[in-house]
């Protein structure tokens, strides 16, 4: 389906909400997808919190990616699964929204986010406030049509520097056009920070596999992301230099410091922890 | 009453170790790089998102509520915005108010012309110590 409110929207229905305080919702991962990255589950929780925040502020302001102190990746989700989403807003003002949230499937934890903070900016810079209000009413009522998300293009990472298990750099060319830009955001296309994080996790994942002794029964998987800080908007077509550097490596664990730079300026930083996950 | 009279050096030094450690965590710098009088922007390359991060962390470290994103407004105090700034520049009355509020900043740094957007460049580690102490006092 794609387009506005389709190409990068990950809440199908809001089932319970106290604007500015707490919210619950549902999202069905489209069955036709090949995969659904953990970063998009985090995006779904963030979008749910954003709806509760925007509603509290009468859609005058909208949050953008800022800080995520602690994100735990607890289980993969697959095509067709139903995500139960919830978020509690610690505070919500014209300046920012602070929240925690989580996603489950069938009651089993999938992801948990703590101490997230999104700066609030004028909503009209990104989308038509009345359109946002209409979307919110739909989500709180019958719900949006499921299966709107059509997947992501492949983002090729081209390694430019590599010391096995120690550090790596790679270039990521943000596409000049892609369906998700129609939705993120209609009036100002911005490369979603969660897609950047997904690319950074992939780079660090390769480093973790190099650093840790191979095991037949398990593979290193991203378990926790800490101190995510998004410093700047990333525009379509921008060239990013991603960096991953080992901080610590133990028998079953690997920690890397992540960075992303554009035009010589740091645009995002984070740390990621990998833990051995049993093969299925 | 000025901020100088409200907050003592002892109070500042009581919170400073935690504030300094929090600044180092937020900015990803070494703790020894943080000094009481260092400008966070000019000395430690902080940006606006770092201020947000820092205040978010200080709230948790000290278990206080700090109005994020309103540090400049706090500095303005009860001076109406129209008297504090004109056409993006801090007025003489505004400069006097800043000198009273930011006693940790050498007075000659708070001089005309000063853009309102550049006020955060004056903020030091001590500014954030005072922010914490004011929040603690406000909470009773």
CSV table of C-alpha atoms in Angstrom, one decimal:
chain,number,residue,atom,x,y,z
A,1,UNK,CA,0.0,0.0,0.0
A,2,UNK,CA,2.8,2.4,0.9
A,3,UNK,CA,2.3,6.2,0.7
A,4,UNK,CA,1.5,8.5,3.5
A,5,UNK,CA,0.4,6.7,6.7
A,6,UNK,CA,1.3,3.4,5.0
A,7,UNK,CA,4.9,3.1,4.0
A,8,UNK,CA,6.5,3.6,7.4
A,9,UNK,CA,3.6,3.3,9.9
A,10,UNK,CA,3.7,0.6,12.5
A,11,UNK,CA,0.6,1.0,14.6
A,12,UNK,CA,-2.6,-0.6,13.2
A,13,UNK,CA,-4.9,0.3,16.1
A,14,UNK,CA,-4.8,2.1,19.4
A,15,UNK,CA,-6.7,0.0,22.0
A,16,UNK,CA,-6.4,2.2,25.1
A,17,UNK,CA,-5.0,5.6,25.5
A,18,UNK,CA,-4.8,8.4,28.0
A,19,UNK,CA,-3.1,11.1,25.9
A,20,UNK,CA,0.2,12.3,27.4
A,21,UNK,CA,0.1,9.5,30.0
A,22,UNK,CA,-0.1,5.9,28.5
A,23,UNK,CA,-1.1,4.1,25.4
A,24,UNK,CA,-1.6,0.5,24.1
A,25,UNK,CA,-1.9,-0.6,20.6
A,26,UNK,CA,-1.5,-3.4,18.1
A,27,UNK,CA,0.5,-4.0,14.9
A,28,UNK,CA,0.3,-7.0,12.7
A,29,UNK,CA,3.6,-7.7,10.8
A,30,UNK,CA,2.6,-8.1,7.2
A,31,UNK,CA,2.7,-11.8,6.3
A,32,UNK,CA,4.2,-11.1,2.9
A,33,UNK,CA,7.4,-9.7,4.3
A,34,UNK,CA,10.6,-11.7,4.3
A,35,UNK,CA,11.7,-10.4,7.7
A,36,UNK,CA,10.9,-7.7,10.2
A,37,UNK,CA,14.0,-6.2,11.9
A,38,UNK,CA,14.1,-5.6,15.6
A,39,UNK,CA,14.7,-1.9,14.9
A,40,UNK,CA,11.3,-1.7,13.4
A,41,UNK,CA,9.7,-3.1,16.5
A,42,UNK,CA,11.4,-0.3,18.4
A,43,UNK,CA,10.0,2.1,15.7
A,44,UNK,CA,6.5,0.7,16.4
A,45,UNK,CA,6.8,1.4,20.1
A,46,UNK,CA,8.2,4.8,19.5
A,47,UNK,CA,5.4,5.6,17.0
A,48,UNK,CA,2.8,4.5,19.6
A,49,UNK,CA,4.3,6.8,22.2
A,50,UNK,CA,4.4,9.6,19.6
A,51,UNK,CA,0.6,9.3,18.9
A,52,UNK,CA,-0.1,9.6,22.6
A,53,UNK,CA,2.2,12.6,22.8
A,54,UNK,CA,0.9,14.3,19.8
A,55,UNK,CA,-2.7,13.8,20.9
A,56,UNK,CA,-1.9,15.5,24.2
A,57,UNK,CA,-0.6,18.5,22.4
A,58,UNK,CA,-3.5,18.7,19.9
A,59,UNK,CA,-1.2,17.8,17.1
A,60,UNK,CA,0.7,21.1,17.2
A,61,UNK,CA,3.9,19.3,18.0
A,62,UNK,CA,5.4,16.0,16.9
A,63,UNK,CA,8.3,14.2,18.4
A,64,UNK,CA,11.4,13.2,16.5
A,65,UNK,CA,14.2,10.7,17.3
A,66,UNK,CA,16.5,11.9,20.1
A,67,UNK,CA,17.6,9.6,22.9
A,68,UNK,CA,17.1,6.0,23.8
A,69,UNK,CA,19.0,5.1,26.9
A,70,UNK,CA,18.4,1.3,27.0
A,71,UNK,CA,16.7,-1.0,24.4
A,72,UNK,CA,16.6,-4.7,25.0
A,73,UNK,CA,16.0,-7.1,22.1
A,74,UNK,CA,14.4,-10.1,23.7
A,75,UNK,CA,13.1,-12.1,20.8
A,76,UNK,CA,12.8,-12.0,17.0
A,77,UNK,CA,9.4,-11.5,15.4
A,78,UNK,CA,8.4,-12.9,12.1
A,79,UNK,CA,6.0,-12.1,9.3
A,80,UNK,CA,2.3,-12.5,10.3
A,81,UNK,CA,2.9,-12.1,14.0
A,82,UNK,CA,0.8,-9.7,16.1
A,83,UNK,CA,2.7,-7.2,18.2
A,84,UNK,CA,1.1,-5.9,21.4
A,85,UNK,CA,2.5,-2.5,22.0
A,86,UNK,CA,2.4,-0.3,25.0
A,87,UNK,CA,4.1,2.9,26.3
A,88,UNK,CA,4.1,5.0,29.4
A,89,UNK,CA,4.8,8.7,29.0
A,90,UNK,CA,6.9,10.0,31.9
A,91,UNK,CA,6.4,13.6,30.7
A,92,UNK,CA,5.0,15.3,27.6
A,93,UNK,CA,5.5,19.0,26.9
A,94,UNK,CA,6.0,21.3,24.0
A,95,UNK,CA,9.7,20.7,24.3
A,96,UNK,CA,9.9,16.9,24.5
A,97,UNK,CA,8.3,13.6,25.3
A,98,UNK,CA,10.0,11.1,27.7
A,99,UNK,CA,8.7,7.6,27.6
A,100,UNK,CA,9.3,3.9,28.2
A,101,UNK,CA,7.6,1.1,26.3
A,102,UNK,CA,7.6,-2.5,25.2
A,103,UNK,CA,6.3,-5.0,22.7
A,104,UNK,CA,5.1,-8.5,23.2
A,105,UNK,CA,3.7,-11.3,21.0
A,106,UNK,CA,1.2,-13.6,22.7
A,107,UNK,CA,2.3,-12.1,26.0
A,108,UNK,CA,6.0,-13.0,25.4
A,109,UNK,CA,8.4,-10.0,25.6
A,110,UNK,CA,9.9,-9.0,22.3
A,111,UNK,CA,11.5,-5.6,23.1
A,112,UNK,CA,11.8,-3.2,26.0
A,113,UNK,CA,12.7,0.4,25.8
A,114,UNK,CA,13.6,2.5,28.8
A,115,UNK,CA,14.4,6.2,29.2
A,116,UNK,CA,13.6,7.4,25.7
A,117,UNK,CA,13.3,11.1,24.9
A,118,UNK,CA,12.1,12.7,21.7
A,119,UNK,CA,12.4,16.4,21.1
A,120,UNK,CA,9.1,18.0,20.1
A,121,UNK,CA,9.1,20.1,17.0
A,122,UNK,CA,6.3,21.9,15.1
A,123,UNK,CA,4.1,19.2,13.6
A,124,UNK,CA,3.3,21.3,10.6
A,125,UNK,CA,6.9,21.2,9.5
A,126,UNK,CA,6.6,17.5,8.9
A,127,UNK,CA,2.9,16.7,8.1
A,128,UNK,CA,-0.5,18.3,8.0
A,129,UNK,CA,-1.7,18.5,11.6
A,130,UNK,CA,-5.3,17.9,10.5
A,131,UNK,CA,-4.2,14.8,8.6
A,132,UNK,CA,-2.4,13.5,11.7
A,133,UNK,CA,-5.6,14.2,13.7
A,134,UNK,CA,-7.6,12.1,11.2
A,135,UNK,CA,-5.1,9.3,11.3
A,136,UNK,CA,-5.2,9.2,15.1
A,137,UNK,CA,-9.0,9.1,15.1
A,138,UNK,CA,-8.9,6.2,12.7
A,139,UNK,CA,-6.3,4.3,14.9
A,140,UNK,CA,-8.5,4.9,18.0
A,141,UNK,CA,-11.6,3.7,16.1
A,142,UNK,CA,-11.8,1.0,13.5
A,143,UNK,CA,-8.0,0.9,13.0
A,144,UNK,CA,-5.9,1.4,9.9
A,145,UNK,CA,-5.9,-1.2,7.2
A,146,UNK,CA,-3.4,-4.0,8.0
A,147,UNK,CA,-0.6,-4.9,5.7
A,148,UNK,CA,0.3,-1.4,4.7
A,149,UNK,CA,4.0,-1.7,5.0
A,150,UNK,CA,5.6,-3.2,1.9
A,151,UNK,CA,9.1,-3.8,3.2
A,152,UNK,CA,12.4,-2.0,2.9
A,153,UNK,CA,14.8,-1.6,0.0
A,154,UNK,CA,18.2,-3.3,0.6
A,155,UNK,CA,20.7,-1.0,2.1
A,156,UNK,CA,24.2,-2.1,1.0
A,157,UNK,CA,27.0,-1.4,3.4
A,158,UNK,CA,30.3,-1.0,1.7
A,159,UNK,CA,33.2,-1.7,4.1
A,160,UNK,CA,36.0,0.8,3.7
A,161,UNK,CA,38.1,-0.2,6.7
A,162,UNK,CA,38.3,-3.4,8.6
A,163,UNK,CA,40.4,-4.9,11.4
A,164,UNK,CA,38.7,-8.2,12.1
A,165,UNK,CA,36.9,-8.3,15.4
A,166,UNK,CA,38.3,-4.9,16.4
A,167,UNK,CA,36.8,-2.1,14.2
A,168,UNK,CA,35.1,-1.5,10.9
A,169,UNK,CA,33.9,1.4,8.8
A,170,UNK,CA,31.4,1.2,6.0
A,171,UNK,CA,29.6,3.7,3.7
A,172,UNK,CA,25.9,3.8,3.5
A,173,UNK,CA,24.3,5.7,0.7
A,174,UNK,CA,20.8,6.8,1.8
A,175,UNK,CA,18.5,6.4,-1.2
A,176,UNK,CA,17.5,9.6,-2.9
A,177,UNK,CA,14.0,8.3,-3.0
A,178,UNK,CA,12.2,5.4,-1.3
A,179,UNK,CA,8.6,4.7,-0.4
A,180,UNK,CA,9.2,5.3,3.3
A,181,UNK,CA,10.1,8.9,2.7
A,182,UNK,CA,6.4,9.5,1.7
A,183,UNK,CA,5.5,8.6,5.3
A,184,UNK,CA,8.6,9.8,7.2
A,185,UNK,CA,7.7,12.5,6.7
A,186,UNK,CA,5.2,13.8,4.1
A,187,UNK,CA,6.4,17.4,4.3
A,188,UNK,CA,10.1,16.7,5.1
A,189,UNK,CA,11.7,13.4,4.1
A,190,UNK,CA,14.0,12.2,6.8
A,191,UNK,CA,15.9,8.9,6.9
A,192,UNK,CA,14.4,7.1,9.9
A,193,UNK,CA,16.9,6.8,12.8
A,194,UNK,CA,15.7,3.2,13.4
A,195,UNK,CA,16.9,2.2,9.8
A,196,UNK,CA,20.3,3.8,10.6
A,197,UNK,CA,20.4,1.8,13.8
A,198,UNK,CA,19.5,-1.4,11.9
A,199,UNK,CA,22.4,-0.8,9.5
A,200,UNK,CA,24.8,0.0,12.4
A,201,UNK,CA,23.7,-3.3,14.1
A,202,UNK,CA,24.5,-5.2,10.9
A,203,UNK,CA,28.0,-3.7,10.8
A,204,UNK,CA,28.6,-4.4,14.4
A,205,UNK,CA,27.2,-7.9,14.0
A,206,UNK,CA,29.8,-8.8,11.5
A,207,UNK,CA,32.5,-7.5,13.9
A,208,UNK,CA,31.0,-9.7,16.7
A,209,UNK,CA,31.1,-12.8,14.5
A,210,UNK,CA,34.7,-12.1,13.8
A,211,UNK,CA,35.6,-11.5,17.5
A,212,UNK,CA,33.8,-14.4,19.1
A,213,UNK,CA,34.8,-18.1,18.7
A,214,UNK,CA,32.3,-19.8,16.4
A,215,UNK,CA,29.8,-22.1,18.0
A,216,UNK,CA,27.7,-24.7,16.3
A,217,UNK,CA,24.7,-24.2,18.6
A,218,UNK,CA,24.6,-20.4,18.8
A,219,UNK,CA,25.3,-17.1,16.9
A,220,UNK,CA,25.9,-13.7,18.3
A,221,UNK,CA,22.7,-11.6,18.2
A,222,UNK,CA,22.1,-8.0,19.3
A,223,UNK,CA,20.8,-8.1,22.8
A,224,UNK,CA,20.9,-4.6,24.0
A,225,UNK,CA,21.4,-1.1,22.6
A,226,UNK,CA,22.5,1.7,24.9
A,227,UNK,CA,22.8,5.4,24.8
A,228,UNK,CA,21.4,6.0,21.4
A,229,UNK,CA,21.8,9.6,20.6
A,230,UNK,CA,20.5,11.1,17.3
A,231,UNK,CA,22.2,14.4,16.6
A,232,UNK,CA,20.9,15.5,13.2
A,233,UNK,CA,18.3,14.7,10.5
A,234,UNK,CA,19.6,12.6,7.7
A,235,UNK,CA,18.3,13.6,4.3
A,236,UNK,CA,17.6,11.5,1.2
A,237,UNK,CA,20.7,10.8,-0.8
A,238,UNK,CA,23.1,11.6,2.0
A,239,UNK,CA,26.3,9.6,2.3
A,240,UNK,CA,26.9,8.2,5.7
A,241,UNK,CA,30.1,6.8,7.2
A,242,UNK,CA,29.2,4.1,9.8
A,243,UNK,CA,31.7,3.0,12.4
A,244,UNK,CA,31.8,0.2,14.8
A,245,UNK,CA,34.6,-0.4,17.3
A,246,UNK,CA,35.0,-3.1,19.9
A,247,UNK,CA,34.7,-2.0,23.5
A,248,UNK,CA,34.8,-5.4,25.1
A,249,UNK,CA,34.7,-9.1,24.2
A,250,UNK,CA,34.1,-12.0,26.5
A,251,UNK,CA,33.3,-15.7,25.9
A,252,UNK,CA,29.7,-15.2,24.9
A,253,UNK,CA,29.4,-11.4,24.7
A,254,UNK,CA,30.7,-8.5,22.6
A,255,UNK,CA,30.2,-4.8,23.0
A,256,UNK,CA,30.8,-2.2,20.3
A,257,UNK,CA,30.7,1.5,20.1
A,258,UNK,CA,28.8,2.8,17.1
A,259,UNK,CA,28.9,6.0,15.2
A,260,UNK,CA,27.5,7.6,12.1
A,261,UNK,CA,29.0,10.6,10.3
A,262,UNK,CA,27.7,12.7,7.5
A,263,UNK,CA,29.7,15.6,5.9
A,264,UNK,CA,32.3,15.2,8.6
A,265,UNK,CA,29.9,15.6,11.4
A,266,UNK,CA,28.7,13.0,13.9
A,267,UNK,CA,24.9,12.4,13.4
A,268,UNK,CA,24.3,9.5,15.7
A,269,UNK,CA,26.1,7.5,18.4
A,270,UNK,CA,25.2,4.4,20.4
A,271,UNK,CA,26.6,1.2,22.0
A,272,UNK,CA,25.4,-2.3,21.2
A,273,UNK,CA,25.8,-5.5,23.1
A,274,UNK,CA,25.7,-8.9,21.5
A,275,UNK,CA,25.0,-12.2,23.3
A,276,UNK,CA,25.1,-15.7,22.1
A,277,UNK,CA,21.6,-16.8,20.9
A,278,UNK,CA,20.8,-20.4,20.4
A,279,UNK,CA,20.2,-21.4,16.8
A,280,UNK,CA,16.7,-22.5,15.9
B,1,UNK,CA,17.6,38.4,45.3
B,2,UNK,CA,20.4,37.2,43.1
B,3,UNK,CA,21.3,33.6,42.4
B,4,UNK,CA,24.7,34.4,44.0
B,5,UNK,CA,23.0,34.8,47.4
B,6,UNK,CA,20.9,31.8,47.0
B,7,UNK,CA,23.5,29.1,46.2
B,8,UNK,CA,26.8,28.7,48.1
B,9,UNK,CA,30.1,27.3,46.9
B,10,UNK,CA,29.7,24.5,49.4
B,11,UNK,CA,26.3,23.5,47.9
B,12,UNK,CA,27.9,23.6,44.4
B,13,UNK,CA,30.8,21.4,45.4
B,14,UNK,CA,28.5,19.0,47.1
B,15,UNK,CA,26.8,18.1,43.8
B,16,UNK,CA,29.7,18.8,41.5
B,17,UNK,CA,31.3,15.2,41.5
B,18,UNK,CA,28.0,13.7,40.3
B,19,UNK,CA,27.3,16.5,37.9
B,20,UNK,CA,30.9,16.1,36.4
B,21,UNK,CA,30.5,12.4,36.1
B,22,UNK,CA,27.1,12.8,34.4
B,23,UNK,CA,28.5,15.4,32.0
B,24,UNK,CA,31.4,13.0,31.1
B,25,UNK,CA,28.8,10.2,30.5
B,26,UNK,CA,26.6,12.4,28.4
B,27,UNK,CA,29.3,13.9,26.3
B,28,UNK,CA,31.4,10.7,26.0
B,29,UNK,CA,34.5,12.6,27.3
B,30,UNK,CA,37.0,11.7,30.0
B,31,UNK,CA,35.9,12.8,33.6
B,32,UNK,CA,39.1,14.8,33.9
B,33,UNK,CA,38.2,16.9,30.9
B,34,UNK,CA,35.3,18.3,32.8
B,35,UNK,CA,36.1,21.4,34.9
B,36,UNK,CA,33.7,23.5,36.9
B,37,UNK,CA,34.3,26.5,34.7
B,38,UNK,CA,34.5,24.9,31.3
B,39,UNK,CA,32.0,25.9,28.6
B,40,UNK,CA,30.2,22.8,27.6
B,41,UNK,CA,29.8,23.9,24.0
B,42,UNK,CA,33.1,25.6,23.5
B,43,UNK,CA,35.3,23.4,25.7
B,44,UNK,CA,33.6,20.0,25.3
B,45,UNK,CA,31.9,20.3,21.9
B,46,UNK,CA,28.4,19.8,23.3
B,47,UNK,CA,25.3,20.4,21.1
B,48,UNK,CA,21.7,21.0,22.0
B,49,UNK,CA,20.8,17.3,22.1
B,50,UNK,CA,23.7,16.9,24.6
B,51,UNK,CA,22.0,19.4,26.9
B,52,UNK,CA,18.8,17.5,26.7
B,53,UNK,CA,20.7,14.3,27.4
B,54,UNK,CA,22.5,15.8,30.3
B,55,UNK,CA,19.4,17.2,32.0
B,56,UNK,CA,17.6,13.9,31.4
B,57,UNK,CA,20.5,12.1,33.2
B,58,UNK,CA,20.8,14.7,36.0
B,59,UNK,CA,17.0,14.2,36.7
B,60,UNK,CA,17.7,10.5,37.4
B,61,UNK,CA,21.0,11.0,39.1
B,62,UNK,CA,19.5,13.5,41.6
B,63,UNK,CA,15.9,12.3,41.5
B,64,UNK,CA,14.6,15.8,40.7
B,65,UNK,CA,12.5,17.3,38.0
B,66,UNK,CA,14.3,19.8,35.8
B,67,UNK,CA,12.4,21.7,33.2
B,68,UNK,CA,14.2,20.5,30.1
B,69,UNK,CA,14.7,22.9,27.2
B,70,UNK,CA,14.0,25.9,29.4
B,71,UNK,CA,17.4,26.8,30.7
B,72,UNK,CA,17.6,30.1,28.8
B,73,UNK,CA,14.0,30.9,29.9
B,74,UNK,CA,15.2,30.2,33.5
B,75,UNK,CA,18.1,32.5,33.0
B,76,UNK,CA,15.7,35.2,31.8
B,77,UNK,CA,13.8,34.8,35.1
B,78,UNK,CA,10.9,37.2,35.6
B,79,UNK,CA,12.2,39.6,33.0
B,80,UNK,CA,9.6,39.7,30.1
B,81,UNK,CA,10.9,38.3,26.9
B,82,UNK,CA,10.5,41.7,25.1
B,83,UNK,CA,12.8,43.3,27.7
B,84,UNK,CA,15.3,40.4,27.6
B,85,UNK,CA,15.8,40.4,23.9
B,86,UNK,CA,15.2,42.5,20.8
B,87,UNK,CA,15.7,41.2,17.3
B,88,UNK,CA,17.5,38.1,18.6
B,89,UNK,CA,20.0,40.1,20.6
B,90,UNK,CA,20.1,40.3,24.4
B,91,UNK,CA,19.2,43.8,25.7
B,92,UNK,CA,21.2,45.6,28.3
B,93,UNK,CA,18.6,44.6,30.9
B,94,UNK,CA,18.9,41.1,29.7
B,95,UNK,CA,22.7,41.2,30.0
B,96,UNK,CA,22.4,42.5,33.6
B,97,UNK,CA,20.0,39.7,34.3
B,98,UNK,CA,22.4,37.1,32.8
B,99,UNK,CA,25.3,38.4,34.9
B,100,UNK,CA,23.2,38.0,38.0
B,101,UNK,CA,22.0,34.5,37.0
B,102,UNK,CA,25.3,33.2,35.6
B,103,UNK,CA,27.6,34.3,38.3
B,104,UNK,CA,30.0,31.6,37.4
B,105,UNK,CA,30.6,33.2,34.0
B,106,UNK,CA,33.2,36.0,33.9
B,107,UNK,CA,31.2,39.2,33.4
B,108,UNK,CA,33.2,40.3,30.4
B,109,UNK,CA,31.9,37.2,28.5
B,110,UNK,CA,28.4,38.5,29.0
B,111,UNK,CA,28.8,41.6,26.8
B,112,UNK,CA,27.0,43.2,24.0
B,113,UNK,CA,26.3,42.2,21.3
B,114,UNK,CA,25.2,38.8,22.5
B,115,UNK,CA,22.7,36.7,20.4
B,116,UNK,CA,20.1,34.9,22.4
B,117,UNK,CA,21.0,31.8,20.4
B,118,UNK,CA,24.5,32.1,21.8
B,119,UNK,CA,23.5,32.2,25.5
B,120,UNK,CA,23.9,28.4,25.9
B,121,UNK,CA,27.6,28.9,24.9
B,122,UNK,CA,28.1,30.5,28.3
B,123,UNK,CA,26.8,27.5,30.2
B,124,UNK,CA,29.5,25.7,32.3
B,125,UNK,CA,29.5,22.6,34.5
B,126,UNK,CA,28.7,25.0,37.4
B,127,UNK,CA,25.6,26.2,35.6
B,128,UNK,CA,24.3,22.7,35.7
B,129,UNK,CA,25.3,22.3,39.3
B,130,UNK,CA,23.2,25.4,40.1
B,131,UNK,CA,20.3,24.0,37.9
B,132,UNK,CA,20.3,20.8,40.1
B,133,UNK,CA,20.4,22.8,43.3
B,134,UNK,CA,17.6,25.0,42.3
B,135,UNK,CA,15.5,22.0,41.4
B,136,UNK,CA,16.3,20.4,44.7
B,137,UNK,CA,15.3,23.5,46.6
B,138,UNK,CA,12.1,23.8,44.5
B,139,UNK,CA,11.2,20.3,45.4
B,140,UNK,CA,11.6,21.2,49.1
